[in-house]
Amino acid sequence: MTDNTYQDAAASANGTEGELGPDPSLLIVDDDVPFLKRLARAMETRGFNVDTASSVAEGISKSKSNPPKYAVIDLRLGDGNGLDVIESIRQRRNDTKIVVLTGYGNIATAVTAVKLGALDYLAKPADADDVFNSLTQRPGEKAEIPENPMSADRVRWEHIQRVYENCERNVSETARRLNMHRRTLQRILAKRAPK
């Protein structure tokens, strides 16, 4: 039995071939290793053939050697930006369905990810069902509106985080751009994200 025949048989047994198609290859790139392992296991149970990477360099290397049909990529990685992995995949395969994950919302980065060919943009912690639904949505389908949208405090926090990242994590410059006292900004940055 060849690898492809085995993959087809496994997908048919799981009842996922109709949703995933004949190529269920999935690359997950995330530097949060416990999350990466959990998501990989969850996606395997849903019929994907999962490969993982925990850095931009590893993600690019794996996308060059075996471009996947599906990809889940974290934007903020220890050694760079997940957008580089998306570009690497797109250079080799233009039919890959890509979902982008991030720990904080950033509209500008989301727009860039979509322009590079990302299918969806999910805030972490996204669960396996959200990721699966995003990867398997049909063209033109719209994602459901969340029952619990972000609170005003969370939106404010996300905006501060975006400006902070755009200022290359320079507290003084961020405080100046936000017209905020530096110590106030430091207190906000030291706290956890509001729900």
mmCIF file of C-alpha atoms in Angstrom:
data_model
loop_
_atom_site.group_PDB
_atom_site.id
_atom_site.type_symbol
_atom_site.label_atom_id
_atom_site.label_comp_id
_atom_site.label_asym_id
_atom_site.label_seq_id
_atom_site.Cartn_x
_atom_site.Cartn_y
_atom_site.Cartn_z
ATOM 1 C CA MET A 1 0.000 0.000 0.000
ATOM 2 C CA THR A 2 1.505 3.347 -1.018
ATOM 3 C CA ASP A 3 1.525 6.347 1.282
ATOM 4 C CA ASN A 4 -1.194 8.068 -0.766
ATOM 5 C CA THR A 5 -3.402 4.967 -0.716
ATOM 6 C CA TYR A 6 -2.942 4.752 3.055
ATOM 7 C CA GLN A 7 -3.807 8.449 3.426
ATOM 8 C CA ASP A 8 -6.935 8.028 1.290
ATOM 9 C CA ALA A 9 -8.003 4.973 3.277
ATOM 10 C CA ALA A 10 -7.423 6.769 6.583
ATOM 11 C CA ALA A 11 -9.340 9.829 5.413
ATOM 12 C CA SER A 12 -12.243 7.686 4.198
ATOM 13 C CA ALA A 13 -12.288 5.796 7.491
ATOM 14 C CA ASN A 14 -12.492 9.088 9.380
ATOM 15 C CA GLY A 15 -15.196 10.366 7.023
ATOM 16 C CA THR A 16 -13.138 13.472 6.305
ATOM 17 C CA GLU A 17 -12.101 12.937 2.681
ATOM 18 C CA GLY A 18 -15.137 14.896 1.491
ATOM 19 C CA GLU A 19 -14.146 17.886 3.622
ATOM 20 C CA LEU A 20 -10.364 17.653 3.327
ATOM 21 C CA GLY A 21 -10.016 16.328 -0.208
ATOM 22 C CA PRO A 22 -7.380 13.849 -1.382
ATOM 23 C CA ASP A 23 -4.463 15.805 0.161
ATOM 24 C CA PRO A 24 -4.917 16.252 3.936
ATOM 25 C CA SER A 25 -1.391 17.592 4.551
ATOM 26 C CA LEU A 26 -1.315 20.258 7.282
ATOM 27 C CA LEU A 27 1.621 22.351 8.505
ATOM 28 C CA ILE A 28 1.218 24.010 11.919
ATOM 29 C CA VAL A 29 3.772 26.692 12.821
ATOM 30 C CA ASP A 30 3.706 27.994 16.408
ATOM 31 C CA ASP A 31 6.429 28.658 18.992
ATOM 32 C CA ASP A 32 4.116 27.800 21.916
ATOM 33 C CA VAL A 33 5.169 24.135 21.985
ATOM 34 C CA PRO A 34 2.445 22.808 24.359
ATOM 35 C CA PHE A 35 -0.239 24.520 22.240
ATOM 36 C CA LEU A 36 1.442 23.246 19.060
ATOM 37 C CA LYS A 37 1.376 19.643 20.306
ATOM 38 C CA ARG A 38 -2.264 19.859 21.465
ATOM 39 C CA LEU A 39 -3.434 21.373 18.192
ATOM 40 C CA ALA A 40 -1.438 18.822 16.162
ATOM 41 C CA ARG A 41 -3.064 15.908 18.045
ATOM 42 C CA ALA A 42 -6.524 17.440 17.640
ATOM 43 C CA MET A 43 -6.037 17.967 13.895
ATOM 44 C CA GLU A 44 -4.723 14.404 13.452
ATOM 45 C CA THR A 45 -7.937 13.050 14.999
ATOM 46 C CA ARG A 46 -9.859 15.093 12.420
ATOM 47 C CA GLY A 47 -8.057 13.369 9.529
ATOM 48 C CA PHE A 48 -5.112 15.661 8.744
ATOM 49 C CA ASN A 49 -1.543 14.449 8.124
ATOM 50 C CA VAL A 50 0.162 16.924 10.436
ATOM 51 C CA ASP A 51 3.682 18.318 10.295
ATOM 52 C CA THR A 52 4.794 20.909 12.845
ATOM 53 C CA ALA A 53 7.368 23.683 13.111
ATOM 54 C CA SER A 54 8.190 25.933 16.057
ATOM 55 C CA SER A 55 10.026 28.738 14.227
ATOM 56 C CA VAL A 56 9.926 30.775 11.038
ATOM 57 C CA ALA A 57 13.116 29.092 9.774
ATOM 58 C CA GLU A 58 11.720 25.599 10.386
ATOM 59 C CA GLY A 59 8.344 26.556 8.855
ATOM 60 C CA ILE A 60 10.010 27.899 5.706
ATOM 61 C CA SER A 61 12.225 24.813 5.446
ATOM 62 C CA LYS A 62 9.260 22.445 5.737
ATOM 63 C CA SER A 63 7.156 24.484 3.320
ATOM 64 C CA LYS A 64 9.972 24.304 0.753
ATOM 65 C CA SER A 65 10.470 20.553 1.064
ATOM 66 C CA ASN A 66 6.778 19.628 1.220
ATOM 67 C CA PRO A 67 4.301 22.466 0.581
ATOM 68 C CA PRO A 68 1.088 21.594 2.480
ATOM 69 C CA LYS A 69 -2.524 21.781 1.300
ATOM 70 C CA TYR A 70 -3.474 23.311 4.678
ATOM 71 C CA ALA A 71 -1.505 25.517 7.086
ATOM 72 C CA VAL A 72 -2.058 27.078 10.508
ATOM 73 C CA ILE A 73 0.529 29.761 11.206
ATOM 74 C CA ASP A 74 1.136 31.917 14.268
ATOM 75 C CA LEU A 75 2.091 35.462 13.275
ATOM 76 C CA ARG A 76 4.429 36.214 16.178
ATOM 77 C CA LEU A 77 7.237 33.697 16.381
ATOM 78 C CA GLY A 78 10.466 33.856 18.350
ATOM 79 C CA ASP A 79 12.659 34.253 15.279
ATOM 80 C CA GLY A 80 10.436 36.452 13.134
ATOM 81 C CA ASN A 81 7.048 36.895 11.530
ATOM 82 C CA GLY A 82 4.738 34.124 10.349
ATOM 83 C CA LEU A 83 3.986 36.188 7.227
ATOM 84 C CA ASP A 84 7.368 34.986 5.913
ATOM 85 C CA VAL A 85 6.146 31.378 6.140
ATOM 86 C CA ILE A 86 2.948 32.314 4.258
ATOM 87 C CA GLU A 87 5.033 33.906 1.480
ATOM 88 C CA SER A 88 7.229 30.790 1.305
ATOM 89 C CA ILE A 89 4.174 28.529 0.958
ATOM 90 C CA ARG A 90 2.615 30.781 -1.697
ATOM 91 C CA GLN A 91 5.825 30.675 -3.784
ATOM 92 C CA ARG A 92 5.445 26.903 -4.091
ATOM 93 C CA ARG A 93 1.709 26.269 -3.872
ATOM 94 C CA ASN A 94 -1.162 28.669 -4.501
ATOM 95 C CA ASP A 95 -4.050 26.408 -3.415
ATOM 96 C CA THR A 96 -2.989 26.081 0.241
ATOM 97 C CA LYS A 97 -5.719 27.025 2.700
ATOM 98 C CA ILE A 98 -4.027 29.100 5.399
ATOM 99 C CA VAL A 99 -5.367 30.147 8.786
ATOM 100 C CA VAL A 100 -3.399 32.724 10.749
ATOM 101 C CA LEU A 101 -3.262 32.679 14.562
ATOM 102 C CA THR A 102 -2.141 35.473 16.821
ATOM 103 C CA GLY A 103 -2.094 36.223 20.517
ATOM 104 C CA TYR A 104 -3.412 39.733 19.979
ATOM 105 C CA GLY A 105 -5.591 41.330 17.360
ATOM 106 C CA ASN A 106 -3.902 43.486 14.762
ATOM 107 C CA ILE A 107 -6.045 44.660 11.871
ATOM 108 C CA ALA A 108 -3.090 45.815 9.743
ATOM 109 C CA THR A 109 -1.372 42.440 10.031
ATOM 110 C CA ALA A 110 -4.666 40.637 9.366
ATOM 111 C CA VAL A 111 -5.084 42.602 6.136
ATOM 112 C CA THR A 112 -1.510 41.760 5.100
ATOM 113 C CA ALA A 113 -2.087 38.069 5.889
ATOM 114 C CA VAL A 114 -5.275 38.034 3.798
ATOM 115 C CA LYS A 115 -3.494 39.794 0.905
ATOM 116 C CA LEU A 116 -0.840 37.078 1.039
ATOM 117 C CA GLY A 117 -3.579 34.469 0.790
ATOM 118 C CA ALA A 118 -4.685 33.614 4.321
ATOM 119 C CA LEU A 119 -8.220 32.258 4.458
ATOM 120 C CA ASP A 120 -9.017 33.314 8.010
ATOM 121 C CA TYR A 121 -7.568 35.091 11.027
ATOM 122 C CA LEU A 122 -8.159 33.691 14.527
ATOM 123 C CA ALA A 123 -7.164 35.153 17.885
ATOM 124 C CA LYS A 124 -5.457 32.809 20.328
ATOM 125 C CA PRO A 125 -6.450 30.821 22.188
ATOM 126 C CA ALA A 126 -8.407 29.353 19.273
ATOM 127 C CA ASP A 127 -9.755 25.863 19.818
ATOM 128 C CA ALA A 128 -9.389 22.968 17.398
ATOM 129 C CA ASP A 129 -13.007 23.258 16.224
ATOM 130 C CA ASP A 130 -12.490 26.921 15.245
ATOM 131 C CA VAL A 131 -9.322 26.023 13.349
ATOM 132 C CA PHE A 132 -10.959 23.030 11.611
ATOM 133 C CA ASN A 133 -14.020 25.090 10.624
ATOM 134 C CA SER A 134 -11.808 27.849 9.207
ATOM 135 C CA LEU A 135 -9.674 25.404 7.227
ATOM 136 C CA THR A 136 -12.681 23.598 5.741
ATOM 137 C CA GLN A 137 -14.995 26.543 5.004
ATOM 138 C CA ARG A 138 -16.116 26.838 1.423
ATOM 139 C CA PRO A 139 -15.261 29.926 -0.669
ATOM 140 C CA GLY A 140 -17.786 32.662 0.037
ATOM 141 C CA GLU A 141 -18.882 31.207 3.384
ATOM 142 C CA LYS A 142 -18.877 33.716 6.178
ATOM 143 C CA ALA A 143 -17.684 32.953 9.680
ATOM 144 C CA GLU A 144 -20.331 33.101 12.374
ATOM 145 C CA ILE A 145 -20.419 36.220 14.493
ATOM 146 C CA PRO A 146 -19.005 35.419 17.938
ATOM 147 C CA GLU A 147 -21.532 35.248 20.767
ATOM 148 C CA ASN A 148 -19.142 37.076 23.102
ATOM 149 C CA PRO A 149 -17.422 39.914 21.240
ATOM 150 C CA MET A 150 -14.380 41.601 22.769
ATOM 151 C CA SER A 151 -15.005 43.960 25.654
ATOM 152 C CA ALA A 152 -14.089 47.642 25.382
ATOM 153 C CA ASP A 153 -11.189 47.020 27.800
ATOM 154 C CA ARG A 154 -9.887 44.238 25.557
ATOM 155 C CA VAL A 155 -10.175 46.417 22.431
ATOM 156 C CA ARG A 156 -8.209 49.189 24.205
ATOM 157 C CA TRP A 157 -5.564 46.688 25.338
ATOM 158 C CA GLU A 158 -5.254 45.285 21.794
ATOM 159 C CA HIS A 159 -4.787 48.797 20.376
ATOM 160 C CA ILE A 160 -2.054 49.561 22.935
ATOM 161 C CA GLN A 161 -0.331 46.264 22.085
ATOM 162 C CA ARG A 162 -0.443 47.047 18.365
ATOM 163 C CA VAL A 163 1.095 50.491 18.846
ATOM 164 C CA TYR A 164 3.702 48.996 21.212
ATOM 165 C CA GLU A 165 4.700 46.409 18.576
ATOM 166 C CA ASN A 166 4.780 49.057 15.829
ATOM 167 C CA CYS A 167 7.172 51.062 18.022
ATOM 168 C CA GLU A 168 9.421 47.982 18.263
ATOM 169 C CA ARG A 169 8.556 47.605 21.967
ATOM 170 C CA ASN A 170 9.902 51.010 22.872
ATOM 171 C CA VAL A 171 7.853 52.123 25.904
ATOM 172 C CA SER A 172 8.783 55.816 25.667
ATOM 173 C CA GLU A 173 7.876 56.071 21.979
ATOM 174 C CA THR A 174 4.642 54.125 22.512
ATOM 175 C CA ALA A 175 3.631 56.395 25.409
ATOM 176 C CA ARG A 176 4.356 59.459 23.270
ATOM 177 C CA ARG A 177 2.244 58.177 20.367
ATOM 178 C CA LEU A 178 -0.634 57.244 22.683
ATOM 179 C CA ASN A 179 -0.383 60.551 24.553
ATOM 180 C CA MET A 180 -0.026 58.586 27.787
ATOM 181 C CA HIS A 181 2.325 58.816 30.751
ATOM 182 C CA ARG A 182 5.159 56.274 30.474
ATOM 183 C CA ARG A 183 4.515 54.787 33.943
ATOM 184 C CA THR A 184 0.825 54.335 33.190
ATOM 185 C CA LEU A 185 1.743 52.502 29.992
ATOM 186 C CA GLN A 186 4.236 50.286 31.853
ATOM 187 C CA ARG A 187 1.507 49.296 34.351
ATOM 188 C CA ILE A 188 -0.868 48.413 31.501
ATOM 189 C CA LEU A 189 1.805 46.365 29.705
ATOM 190 C CA ALA A 190 2.643 44.466 32.887
ATOM 191 C CA LYS A 191 -0.949 43.282 33.343
ATOM 192 C CA ARG A 192 -2.586 40.347 31.622
ATOM 193 C CA ALA A 193 -4.948 40.963 28.752
ATOM 194 C CA PRO A 194 -8.539 41.675 29.861
ATOM 195 C CA LYS A 195 -11.231 39.277 28.706
#
